[in-house]
CSV table of C-alpha atoms and ligand atoms in Angstrom, one decimal:
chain,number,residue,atom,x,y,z
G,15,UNK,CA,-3.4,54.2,62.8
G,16,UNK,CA,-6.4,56.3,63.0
G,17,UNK,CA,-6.7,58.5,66.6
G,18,UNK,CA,-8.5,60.8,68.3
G,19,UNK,CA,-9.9,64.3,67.1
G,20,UNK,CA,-9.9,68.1,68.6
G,21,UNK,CA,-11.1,70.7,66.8
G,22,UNK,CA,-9.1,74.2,66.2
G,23,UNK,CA,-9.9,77.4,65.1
G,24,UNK,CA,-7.1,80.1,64.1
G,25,UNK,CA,-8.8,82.9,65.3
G,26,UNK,CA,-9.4,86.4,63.2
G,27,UNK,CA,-6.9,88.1,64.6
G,28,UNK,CA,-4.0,85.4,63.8
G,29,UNK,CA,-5.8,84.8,60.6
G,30,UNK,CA,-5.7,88.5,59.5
G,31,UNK,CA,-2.0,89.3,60.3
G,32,UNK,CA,-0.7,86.3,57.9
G,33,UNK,CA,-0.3,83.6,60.9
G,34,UNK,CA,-2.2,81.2,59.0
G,35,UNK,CA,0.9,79.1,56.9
G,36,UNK,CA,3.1,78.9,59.8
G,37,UNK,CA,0.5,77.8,62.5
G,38,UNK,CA,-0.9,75.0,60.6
G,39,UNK,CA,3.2,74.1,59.8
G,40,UNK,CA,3.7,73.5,63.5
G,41,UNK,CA,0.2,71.6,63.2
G,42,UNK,CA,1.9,69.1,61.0
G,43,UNK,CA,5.4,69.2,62.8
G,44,UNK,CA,3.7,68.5,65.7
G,45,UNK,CA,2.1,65.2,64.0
G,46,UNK,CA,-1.3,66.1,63.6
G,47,UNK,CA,-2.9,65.1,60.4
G,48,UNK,CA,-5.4,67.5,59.4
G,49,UNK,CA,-9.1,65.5,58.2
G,50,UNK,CA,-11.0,68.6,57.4
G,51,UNK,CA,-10.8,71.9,57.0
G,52,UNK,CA,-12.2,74.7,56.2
G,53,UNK,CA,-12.0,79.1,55.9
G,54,UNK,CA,-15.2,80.7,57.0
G,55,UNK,CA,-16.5,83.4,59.2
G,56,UNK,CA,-18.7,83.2,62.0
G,57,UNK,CA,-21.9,85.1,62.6
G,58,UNK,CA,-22.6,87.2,66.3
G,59,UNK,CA,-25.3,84.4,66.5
G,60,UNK,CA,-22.7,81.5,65.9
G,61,UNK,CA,-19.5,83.1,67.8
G,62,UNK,CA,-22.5,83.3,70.6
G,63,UNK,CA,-23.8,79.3,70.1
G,64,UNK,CA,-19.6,78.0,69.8
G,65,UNK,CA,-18.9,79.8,73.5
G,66,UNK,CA,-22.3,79.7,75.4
G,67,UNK,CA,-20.4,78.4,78.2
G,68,UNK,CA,-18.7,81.7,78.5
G,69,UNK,CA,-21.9,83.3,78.7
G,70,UNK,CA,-22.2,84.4,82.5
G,71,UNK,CA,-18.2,86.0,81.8
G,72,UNK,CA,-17.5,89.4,82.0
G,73,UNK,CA,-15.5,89.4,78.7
G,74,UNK,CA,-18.5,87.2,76.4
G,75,UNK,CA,-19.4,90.0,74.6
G,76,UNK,CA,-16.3,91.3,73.5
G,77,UNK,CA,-15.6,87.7,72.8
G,78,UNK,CA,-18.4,87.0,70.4
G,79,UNK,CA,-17.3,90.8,69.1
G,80,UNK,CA,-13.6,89.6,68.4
G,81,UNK,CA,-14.5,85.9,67.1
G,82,UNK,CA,-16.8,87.4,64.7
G,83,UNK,CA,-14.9,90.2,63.4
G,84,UNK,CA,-13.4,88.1,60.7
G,85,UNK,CA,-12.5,84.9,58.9
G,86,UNK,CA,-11.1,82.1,60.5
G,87,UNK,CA,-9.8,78.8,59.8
G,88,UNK,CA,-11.5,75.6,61.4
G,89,UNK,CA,-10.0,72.1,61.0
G,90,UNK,CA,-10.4,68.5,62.7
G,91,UNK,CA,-7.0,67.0,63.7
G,92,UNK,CA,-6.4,63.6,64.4
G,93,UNK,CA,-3.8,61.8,66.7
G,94,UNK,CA,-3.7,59.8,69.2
G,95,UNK,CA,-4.5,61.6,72.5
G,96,UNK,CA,-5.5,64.5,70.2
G,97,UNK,CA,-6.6,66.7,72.9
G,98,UNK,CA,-3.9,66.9,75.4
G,99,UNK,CA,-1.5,67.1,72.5
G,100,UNK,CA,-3.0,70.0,70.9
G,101,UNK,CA,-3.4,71.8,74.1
G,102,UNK,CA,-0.3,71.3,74.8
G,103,UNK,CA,1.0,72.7,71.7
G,104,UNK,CA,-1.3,75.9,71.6
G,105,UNK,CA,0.1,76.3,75.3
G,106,UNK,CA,-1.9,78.6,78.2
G,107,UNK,CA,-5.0,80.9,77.7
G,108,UNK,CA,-2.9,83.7,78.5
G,109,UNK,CA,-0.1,84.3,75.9
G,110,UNK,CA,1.9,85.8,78.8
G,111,UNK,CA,1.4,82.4,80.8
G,112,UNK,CA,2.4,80.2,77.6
G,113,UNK,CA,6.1,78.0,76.6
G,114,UNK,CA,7.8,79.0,74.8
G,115,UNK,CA,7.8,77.1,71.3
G,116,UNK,CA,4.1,77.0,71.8
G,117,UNK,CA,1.8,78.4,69.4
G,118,UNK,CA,-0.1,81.1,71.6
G,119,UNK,CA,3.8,82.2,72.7
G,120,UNK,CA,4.6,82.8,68.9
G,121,UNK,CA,1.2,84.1,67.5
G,122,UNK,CA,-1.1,85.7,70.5
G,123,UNK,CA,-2.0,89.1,70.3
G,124,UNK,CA,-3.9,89.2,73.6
G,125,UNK,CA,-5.4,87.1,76.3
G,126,UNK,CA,-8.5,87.8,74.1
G,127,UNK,CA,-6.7,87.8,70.6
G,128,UNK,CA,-4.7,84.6,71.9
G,129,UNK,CA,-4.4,82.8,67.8
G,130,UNK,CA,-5.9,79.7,68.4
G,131,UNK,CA,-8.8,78.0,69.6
G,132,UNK,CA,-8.6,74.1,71.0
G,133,UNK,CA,-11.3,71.7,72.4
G,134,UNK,CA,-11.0,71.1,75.8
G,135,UNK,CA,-12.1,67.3,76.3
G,136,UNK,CA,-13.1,64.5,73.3
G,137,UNK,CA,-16.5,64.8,74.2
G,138,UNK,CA,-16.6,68.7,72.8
G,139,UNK,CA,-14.1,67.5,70.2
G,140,UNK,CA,-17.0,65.8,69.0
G,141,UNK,CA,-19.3,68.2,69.6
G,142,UNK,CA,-17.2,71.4,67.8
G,143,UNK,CA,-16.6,69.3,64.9
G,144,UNK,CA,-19.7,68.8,63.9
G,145,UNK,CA,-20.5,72.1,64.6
G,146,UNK,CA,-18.5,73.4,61.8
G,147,UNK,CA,-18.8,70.0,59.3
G,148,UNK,CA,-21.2,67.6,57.9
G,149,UNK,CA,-19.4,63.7,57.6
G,150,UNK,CA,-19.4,64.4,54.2
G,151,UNK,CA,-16.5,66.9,54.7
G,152,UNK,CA,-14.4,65.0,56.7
G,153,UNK,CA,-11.8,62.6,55.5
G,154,UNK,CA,-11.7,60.0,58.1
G,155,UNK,CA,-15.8,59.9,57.1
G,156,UNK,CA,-15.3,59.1,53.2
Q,210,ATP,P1,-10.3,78.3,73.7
Q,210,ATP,O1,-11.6,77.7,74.2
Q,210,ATP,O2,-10.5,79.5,72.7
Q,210,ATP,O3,-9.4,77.3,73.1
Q,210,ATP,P2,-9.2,78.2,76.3
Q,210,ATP,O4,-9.9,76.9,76.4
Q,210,ATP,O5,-7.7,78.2,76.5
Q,210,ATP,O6,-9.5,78.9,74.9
Q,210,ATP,P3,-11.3,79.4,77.7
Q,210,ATP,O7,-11.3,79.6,79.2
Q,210,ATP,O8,-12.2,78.4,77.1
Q,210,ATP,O9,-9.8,79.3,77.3
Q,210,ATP,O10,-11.7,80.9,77.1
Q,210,ATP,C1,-12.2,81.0,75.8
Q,210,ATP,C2,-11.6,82.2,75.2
Q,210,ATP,O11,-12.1,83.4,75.8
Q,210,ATP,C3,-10.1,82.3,75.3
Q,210,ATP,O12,-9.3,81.6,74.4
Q,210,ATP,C4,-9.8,83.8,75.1
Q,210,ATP,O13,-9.9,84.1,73.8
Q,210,ATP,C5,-11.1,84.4,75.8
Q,210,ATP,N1,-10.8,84.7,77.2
Q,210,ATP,C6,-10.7,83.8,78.3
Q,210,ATP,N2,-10.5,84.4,79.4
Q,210,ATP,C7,-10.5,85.8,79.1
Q,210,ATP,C8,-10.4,87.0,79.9
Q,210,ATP,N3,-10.2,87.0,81.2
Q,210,ATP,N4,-10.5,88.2,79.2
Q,210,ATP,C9,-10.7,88.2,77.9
Q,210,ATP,N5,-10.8,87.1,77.1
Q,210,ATP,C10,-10.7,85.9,77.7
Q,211,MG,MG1,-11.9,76.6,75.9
């Protein structure tokens, strides 16, 4: 049965030490089913347009720096409650704050270098998917 979508990055710090295999393992343990996907890199002026919330935060810049510095993974997962699940799995912000078995315990560098990016409600699930694919790239769209 079709569910609901968030949208993950892993991040260039996870994706450059090798993280990349096992992360999107636990993404499919976990029960997610994975409707598009794709490796890129963002620009400063994308990294800057994906957190402009962040904007008035002491550590935006270095953000944009870090989230730009390399490729990343984005996918859409589906599953019912989508969201909460996925936050859930990725566990806190702050690797030092997260469960353990969660994917930010395993894989975080940092509080900045934290592995993995989720959406934090449907209605930016929405918005972050189609920020990084057109319909035509996403399975539950063919
Ligand atoms: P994300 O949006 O990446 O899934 P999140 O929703 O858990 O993470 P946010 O509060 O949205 O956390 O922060 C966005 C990102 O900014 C964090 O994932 C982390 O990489 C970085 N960040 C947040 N707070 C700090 C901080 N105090 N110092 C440095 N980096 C931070
Ligand atoms: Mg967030």
């Amino acid at each position: 049965m079709a569910g609901k979508i968030t949208l993950t990055m892993i991040k260039p710090g996870a994706f450059r030490k090798g993280h990349t295999g096992p992360i999107l393992n636990m993404i499919k343990e976990a029960g997610f089913r994975i409707i598009a996907m794709k490796l890129t890199k963002l620009s400063t002026k994308q990294a800057e347009e994906f957190y402009a919330i962040h904007r008035s935060k002491p550590f935006y810049n270095s953000l944009v720096d870090f989230m730009s510095s390399g490729p990343i993974i984005a996918a859409v997962l589906e599953k019912e409650s989508a969201v909460d699940d996925y936050r859930q799995l990725i566990g806190a912000t702050n690797p030092e704050n997260a469960e353990e078995g969660t994917i930010r315990k395993k894989y975080a560098e940092s509080l900045e270098m934290n592995a993995v990016h989720g959406s934090d409600s449907d209605e930016n699930a929405n918005l972050e998917a189609d920020f990084f694919f057109a319909k035509s790239e996403r399975t539950d769209c063919m």
